[in-house]
Each structure stands twice: as C-alpha cells, then as structure tokens.
Amino acid sequence: MVQGSIETMKINDLLNQYSRVIAWGTGNYYYKFRNCLPGQIDYFVDNDSEKWQSVLEGKWIFSPSVLKKEKIEGTLIIVCNNYFDEVTIQLQDYGEFDVIDIVNIAIVRENEQDVGCRIGIQEQDTDNLFKSVLICAGIHALWQRNGARKFIDGQMAVLHNHGYQTVEAAPLRYLKKGSYKENYLMISKNRIYIGLFTAEEFVENYVYEAVIIHSLYYGYTVLEQLTVSRVIRGKVLYYLHDYFILCRNRFLFYENKLCLNAKNRLSCHKCKEADSQREILKFHREFFRKSGTVLIAPSLDTKERVERFYRRTPIKVIPHLTFKEEKFLRKKHQKLKIAYLGVAMWQKGWDSFCDIVRNYYVDYEFFCIGDCEERNQKEYVKYVSVELGVEKCLTMREALQRYEIDIAYVGSISPETYSYTYYEACEAGCFVITTDKSGNVSRQVEEDMTGRAFRNMDEMNAWLRCIDKVKVDVASLDKRITDVRADESFIELIG
C-alpha cells in the first residue's frame, strides 16, 4: 500500500545531472543501444588495445587508464557492454565515478515512451490495505523478454485474478560515488510503468501484505533497505530462478568451467570467488532470518542443491507451471529433425550440439531455434529466430511446430533450476534429449517420460548412431502437454 504521493524521475532527469559522459565499450552493445544515449558523448574507452587512438562517430577511443586524469565530479560512465560488474571493479583503479548500464537506460526509455512517466502514485483505497503485493525483481527479469519474465507475468496474472494489486520494483543498474549500491528503482503498478524512485523514498512510503522476490542478482543489496523499513508487513517469498544465493556465478560456472565436482556438488575452496561466495551466503542468511523468508524452489533438484547451504530457511517446491496431457500423433519424416533450443552458448550445450551436427549431418536434419551470433553458426544447421510477445515473430513452441521438429536437444551442462524451453518442447510434442548435467531438465525427462536423459555425451552419441532405434524411441512418444499456465498454489502462502 502506498502511504502517500511521492515524486518520481525520468531517465533524462538523472542523466542531465552530468556535464561529461563517457561511453565504456564500442562493440555490439553500443551499436544496438546507442540511440538511447544522451546527445553528447565526450569520448569512448575500451579494453581492446587495437581500438585505442582511433575515432568512432567523431569521438576518440582511449584506454580506460585515461580516466585517471578525468574529473570525477560531474562525470558519468555508461557501460556499453555485457560486463557491468567487471567494469565497476576495474573502475575502482581510476576513481569512484558514477556508472550506469546502457541496457537499463534503453529499458527505461522504452517504457517512458510507451506510457509516459506519471509523476507520483496516488494513495490507494484503504479497503485494499491487505490486497497489495510487492514484486521485487531484477530489471532484466521484469522488462526483458526471457523465461523469468514469462513466469513473473503469469504469476502477476494469478495475483490480479485473486483480487490483489501489484507494484513492481526493479533496481536500476546505476551506482553513485560513495555507495556503489543501486540507488534508484524502476517502478510500475499492475504492470503500468510509473517512473524512477530513489530506494530510500520507496521503502519509506510503502507497506505490503507480501513481498515476492525474483532474480535480484543485480541490485540484491536493496534487500537490506527492505529489512529496516516498513515495506515488509507479511510473508516474503524468494524464488530460486538460479543459484545466486549460493554463488555470484549464478549458473555455477566460472571462467568456462563448471563449479561442480564429480559428485555434482559445489567445489569452492580453490576458487578465486570463494570470498565473494561467503559474503553472499552471509548476507542472504541474515536477510532470510530477519524477514522470515520462505524459499520457493521450482524443482526438487534445485531444493536439494540449495538446502545444503540454508538448512534453517524453509524451502518449498512449487513448479512454475501446471498443465494437462493429450494424445499426439506425430508426422513421420524420412530424416528425423533435431533442434537446439535457446541461445547458442557453451554452458547450454552448444559446443556438444555442434559436434553432433559434424558427426551426423548426413543422417539427420539440424536446426537452431533461438539466437546464434553469425560467428558461431555452423554449416548444415538451419537457424530460426524466436521471440516472446513480438508481432510477426514465432514463439519457441510455434517454431517447433512449424518446422515439425522431432527431437529437442536441451543440453545444458550447468544445472537448470527450471527450463521453459523444456516445457515448450513438450508442448510441441518433441522427444527431448539431455544429459544428467542439466539439473532439473534431466530429472523431468525421466519423471515425465518425455525423452532420454543420458549419463554423458558418449552415451548420447551411441544412441544417435542407431538411427532405427532412435526412430522407434521417438515414435513411442505419443503425448504432448497442453493448457500450460502458471501454478496458483503460491497464493496459499500469501493469504
């Protein structure tokens, strides 16, 4: 519940405080989002030494070390790459500059243009005192198109159907000198964008019956302010979309290596990030103790990994989705069609998939349904782009159905807490193949009997070589799931 009307900011109000603006990064992120930048960039810095002393769009590119001579007061660094945390650490060698993420600027601008920035949120009807829920989530989860947003949108629809209002708060990746913690929140109400608030103003003016937390690995320190404020009136539900509360490397890999030992458990004692992990564990254990948090694991596999570290915090398993099953008659193909699903990344099994293509391109047709940079694309693979909620663009399920994919490769080599692509594959009636490294995916494949979960890639390759056996196995899957929707059982924890 809002206690009063408080003034918000637009992104230009924030950016116009600075007399000098420096862009860090000159690659794809800059070109993709440069239209959202303020009009005047003074110069660029980049870690790529081959770019130093060259000119981009009329502005010089320098080594980051040039910042040692830069005036800190009145200067803003805009990070134009996907390494915000790394850049902020590197900046400490040059001075305590204010710094902001270019993707966050783009997201705020897009929402301001869509609905206009409303100044203040009016006081709500007191009858709704116990009908307000705070959704606190990373800005990427609330406003970018991805699996986390799919789930959050579905959950908010359930809340609205049960008579709850929601206010959504996402920490802006904007760090100010002296604190280096997220100081502003991007606020929407019932999914309608409102504006930017300072974190202090927000926690002083709001009280909620329940707080639901999603993907706060960017800006998780805002939780400190929640525990010392009046925001938390009732239950706190903390959803485990990844393993950030175990380690800053939230997908459990670091420097292209898995953080798991031969027993599939975290092995941190020799890791450079061990001190960071201890800090994260200490922070969250204290927050969970003070707030009476209930952890929500989307799968038993996730619960078993997390409870080893949080034995005093209750963990409840609530799947993201519920669905029905129906009979499915698949079309027979002379060559079976195998598709990699999602973004082409090594931790999602892209390298292993490429090996499969190289070995079996004569025997099968191969697809990549998702995003793949041109430099990573391989011969004999058809590439299909998909997008959530974009007009004239296929969703994952639609693409799988249109191209009549027989086998869906969901080959994550880091453990998934939950996988929307797995359920999208099941909606399309695909036979799913994976390995036991994929966490919840392998467990679901075995429990749902929707494909094969192999112990390793050698075992998967041995299966693929027996084409007649593969065809028999695929033909035996005569079901798919339907009526997929958000699970509503979490409501019982709020009410």
CSV table of C-alpha atoms in Angstrom, one decimal, residues 284-476:
chain,number,residue,atom,x,y,z
A,284,HIS,CA,21.2,-13.9,2.5
A,285,ARG,CA,21.2,-16.0,5.6
A,286,GLU,CA,20.9,-12.8,7.7
A,287,PHE,CA,18.1,-11.4,5.4
A,288,PHE,CA,16.2,-14.7,5.4
A,289,ARG,CA,16.4,-14.8,9.3
A,290,LYS,CA,15.2,-11.2,9.8
A,291,SER,CA,12.4,-11.4,7.2
A,292,GLY,CA,11.1,-14.9,7.8
A,293,THR,CA,11.6,-15.7,4.2
A,294,VAL,CA,10.3,-18.9,2.5
A,295,LEU,CA,12.4,-20.0,-0.4
A,296,ILE,CA,10.5,-21.3,-3.4
A,297,ALA,CA,12.3,-23.9,-5.5
A,298,PRO,CA,10.8,-24.7,-8.9
A,299,SER,CA,12.0,-28.3,-8.7
A,300,LEU,CA,13.2,-30.9,-6.2
A,301,ASP,CA,16.6,-30.9,-7.9
A,302,THR,CA,17.0,-27.2,-7.0
A,303,LYS,CA,15.8,-27.7,-3.4
A,304,GLU,CA,18.3,-30.4,-2.8
A,305,ARG,CA,21.2,-28.2,-4.0
A,306,VAL,CA,20.2,-25.2,-2.0
A,307,GLU,CA,19.2,-26.8,1.3
A,308,ARG,CA,22.8,-27.9,1.9
A,309,PHE,CA,23.6,-24.2,2.4
A,310,TYR,CA,20.4,-22.9,4.0
A,311,ARG,CA,19.3,-25.5,6.5
A,312,ARG,CA,17.5,-23.1,8.7
A,313,THR,CA,15.4,-21.5,6.0
A,314,PRO,CA,12.2,-23.2,4.9
A,315,ILE,CA,12.2,-24.3,1.2
A,316,LYS,CA,9.0,-25.2,-0.6
A,317,VAL,CA,8.9,-26.8,-4.0
A,318,ILE,CA,6.3,-25.1,-6.3
A,319,PRO,CA,6.7,-25.8,-10.0
A,320,HIS,CA,6.4,-22.7,-12.2
A,321,LEU,CA,3.8,-24.3,-14.5
A,322,THR,CA,0.8,-26.6,-14.4
A,323,PHE,CA,-0.6,-28.4,-17.5
A,324,LYS,CA,-2.6,-31.2,-18.9
A,325,GLU,CA,-1.5,-34.0,-21.2
A,326,GLU,CA,-3.1,-35.0,-24.5
A,327,LYS,CA,-2.5,-37.7,-27.1
A,328,PHE,CA,-0.3,-36.7,-30.0
A,329,LEU,CA,0.2,-38.3,-33.5
A,330,ARG,CA,3.4,-37.1,-35.0
A,331,LYS,CA,4.2,-36.8,-38.6
A,332,LYS,CA,6.8,-39.3,-39.9
A,333,HIS,CA,9.9,-38.0,-41.6
A,334,GLN,CA,12.5,-39.8,-43.7
A,335,LYS,CA,15.2,-37.9,-41.8
A,336,LEU,CA,14.4,-37.0,-38.2
A,337,LYS,CA,14.7,-33.3,-37.4
A,338,ILE,CA,16.9,-32.3,-34.3
A,339,ALA,CA,16.8,-28.8,-32.9
A,340,TYR,CA,19.0,-27.0,-30.4
A,341,LEU,CA,16.7,-24.7,-28.3
A,342,GLY,CA,17.6,-21.3,-27.0
A,343,VAL,CA,20.6,-19.0,-27.1
A,344,ALA,CA,23.7,-20.7,-28.6
A,345,MET,CA,26.1,-20.8,-25.6
A,346,TRP,CA,28.6,-23.3,-24.4
A,347,GLN,CA,27.0,-23.7,-21.0
A,348,LYS,CA,23.7,-24.5,-22.7
A,349,GLY,CA,25.5,-27.3,-24.6
A,350,TRP,CA,26.1,-25.5,-28.0
A,351,ASP,CA,29.6,-27.0,-28.4
A,352,SER,CA,28.3,-30.5,-27.9
A,353,PHE,CA,25.5,-29.9,-30.3
A,354,CYS,CA,28.0,-28.7,-33.0
A,355,ASP,CA,29.9,-32.0,-32.5
A,356,ILE,CA,26.6,-33.9,-33.1
A,357,VAL,CA,26.0,-31.9,-36.3
A,358,ARG,CA,29.5,-32.6,-37.6
A,359,ASN,CA,29.1,-36.3,-36.9
A,360,TYR,CA,25.5,-36.9,-38.1
A,361,TYR,CA,24.6,-34.2,-40.7
A,362,VAL,CA,24.1,-36.9,-43.3
A,363,ASP,CA,21.6,-38.8,-41.1
A,364,TYR,CA,19.5,-36.0,-39.6
A,365,GLU,CA,18.3,-32.5,-40.3
A,366,PHE,CA,19.6,-29.9,-37.8
A,367,PHE,CA,18.1,-26.7,-36.6
A,368,CYS,CA,18.9,-24.0,-34.1
A,369,ILE,CA,15.8,-22.4,-32.8
A,370,GLY,CA,16.9,-19.3,-30.8
A,371,ASP,CA,19.7,-16.8,-31.0
A,372,CYS,CA,23.1,-17.6,-32.5
A,373,GLU,CA,25.7,-15.0,-33.4
A,374,GLU,CA,26.8,-15.3,-37.0
A,375,ARG,CA,30.4,-16.0,-36.0
A,376,ASN,CA,29.2,-19.1,-34.0
A,377,GLN,CA,27.0,-20.5,-36.8
A,378,LYS,CA,27.9,-23.8,-38.3
A,379,GLU,CA,27.2,-25.4,-41.7
A,380,TYR,CA,24.3,-27.9,-42.0
A,381,VAL,CA,22.2,-26.1,-39.4
A,382,LYS,CA,19.0,-24.1,-40.2
A,383,TYR,CA,18.7,-21.0,-38.0
A,384,VAL,CA,15.3,-19.8,-36.8
A,385,SER,CA,14.8,-16.7,-34.6
A,386,VAL,CA,12.1,-16.7,-32.0
A,387,GLU,CA,10.8,-14.1,-29.7
A,388,LEU,CA,8.3,-13.7,-26.8
A,389,GLY,CA,5.5,-11.3,-27.4
A,390,VAL,CA,6.8,-9.8,-30.6
A,391,GLU,CA,4.4,-9.3,-33.5
A,392,LYS,CA,5.2,-11.4,-36.7
A,393,CYS,CA,7.9,-13.4,-34.8
A,394,LEU,CA,7.5,-17.0,-33.9
A,395,THR,CA,7.5,-18.2,-30.3
A,396,MET,CA,9.6,-21.3,-29.5
A,397,ARG,CA,6.5,-23.6,-29.5
A,398,GLU,CA,5.3,-22.2,-32.8
A,399,ALA,CA,8.7,-22.6,-34.4
A,400,LEU,CA,9.0,-26.2,-33.2
A,401,GLN,CA,5.6,-27.0,-34.6
A,402,ARG,CA,6.0,-25.1,-37.9
A,403,TYR,CA,9.3,-26.9,-38.7
A,404,GLU,CA,7.9,-30.3,-37.3
A,405,ILE,CA,10.9,-30.9,-35.0
A,406,ASP,CA,11.1,-34.5,-33.8
A,407,ILE,CA,13.9,-34.2,-31.3
A,408,ALA,CA,14.6,-31.3,-29.0
A,409,TYR,CA,18.2,-31.0,-27.7
A,410,VAL,CA,18.2,-29.3,-24.2
A,411,GLY,CA,21.8,-30.0,-23.4
A,412,SER,CA,22.7,-27.6,-20.6
A,413,ILE,CA,26.0,-28.5,-18.9
A,414,SER,CA,25.2,-26.4,-15.9
A,415,PRO,CA,22.3,-27.4,-13.7
A,416,GLU,CA,19.0,-25.8,-14.6
A,417,THR,CA,16.6,-24.8,-11.8
A,418,TYR,CA,13.8,-24.9,-14.3
A,419,SER,CA,13.7,-24.7,-18.1
A,420,TYR,CA,10.9,-23.1,-20.1
A,421,THR,CA,12.4,-24.5,-23.3
A,422,TYR,CA,11.8,-28.0,-21.9
A,423,TYR,CA,8.1,-27.3,-21.5
A,424,GLU,CA,7.9,-25.6,-24.8
A,425,ALA,CA,9.4,-28.7,-26.4
A,426,CYS,CA,6.8,-30.8,-24.6
A,427,GLU,CA,4.0,-28.6,-25.8
A,428,ALA,CA,5.2,-29.2,-29.4
A,429,GLY,CA,5.4,-33.0,-28.8
A,430,CYS,CA,9.2,-33.2,-29.2
A,431,PHE,CA,11.3,-36.1,-27.9
A,432,VAL,CA,13.7,-34.4,-25.5
A,433,ILE,CA,17.4,-35.4,-25.2
A,434,THR,CA,19.7,-34.2,-22.5
A,435,THR,CA,22.4,-35.4,-20.1
A,436,ASP,CA,22.4,-35.7,-16.3
A,437,LYS,CA,24.4,-32.4,-16.1
A,438,SER,CA,21.3,-30.4,-16.9
A,439,GLY,CA,19.8,-30.5,-13.4
A,440,ASN,CA,16.0,-30.3,-13.4
A,441,VAL,CA,15.8,-31.0,-17.1
A,442,SER,CA,17.2,-34.5,-16.8
A,443,ARG,CA,15.1,-35.2,-13.8
A,444,GLN,CA,11.9,-34.0,-15.6
A,445,VAL,CA,12.7,-36.0,-18.7
A,446,GLU,CA,13.0,-39.2,-16.6
A,447,GLU,CA,9.9,-38.5,-14.4
A,448,ASP,CA,7.6,-37.3,-17.3
A,449,MET,CA,9.0,-40.0,-19.7
A,450,THR,CA,9.3,-37.4,-22.5
A,451,GLY,CA,12.7,-38.5,-23.9
A,452,ARG,CA,16.1,-39.7,-22.9
A,453,ALA,CA,18.5,-38.3,-20.2
A,454,PHE,CA,21.9,-39.7,-20.9
A,455,ARG,CA,24.8,-40.0,-18.5
A,456,ASN,CA,27.2,-38.3,-20.9
A,457,MET,CA,27.6,-37.3,-24.5
A,458,ASP,CA,29.3,-40.6,-25.4
A,459,GLU,CA,26.1,-42.4,-24.4
A,460,MET,CA,24.0,-39.9,-26.4
A,461,ASN,CA,26.2,-40.3,-29.5
A,462,ALA,CA,26.0,-44.1,-29.2
A,463,TRP,CA,22.2,-43.7,-29.3
A,464,LEU,CA,22.2,-41.3,-32.3
A,465,ARG,CA,24.3,-43.8,-34.3
A,466,CYS,CA,21.5,-46.4,-34.1
A,467,ILE,CA,19.1,-44.5,-36.4
A,468,ASP,CA,16.4,-47.2,-36.5
A,469,LYS,CA,16.5,-47.3,-32.6
A,470,VAL,CA,16.1,-43.5,-32.5
A,471,LYS,CA,13.1,-43.7,-34.8
A,472,VAL,CA,11.4,-46.3,-32.7
A,473,ASP,CA,12.0,-44.3,-29.5
A,474,VAL,CA,10.8,-41.1,-31.0
A,475,ALA,CA,7.7,-42.8,-32.4
A,476,SER,CA,6.9,-44.2,-29.0
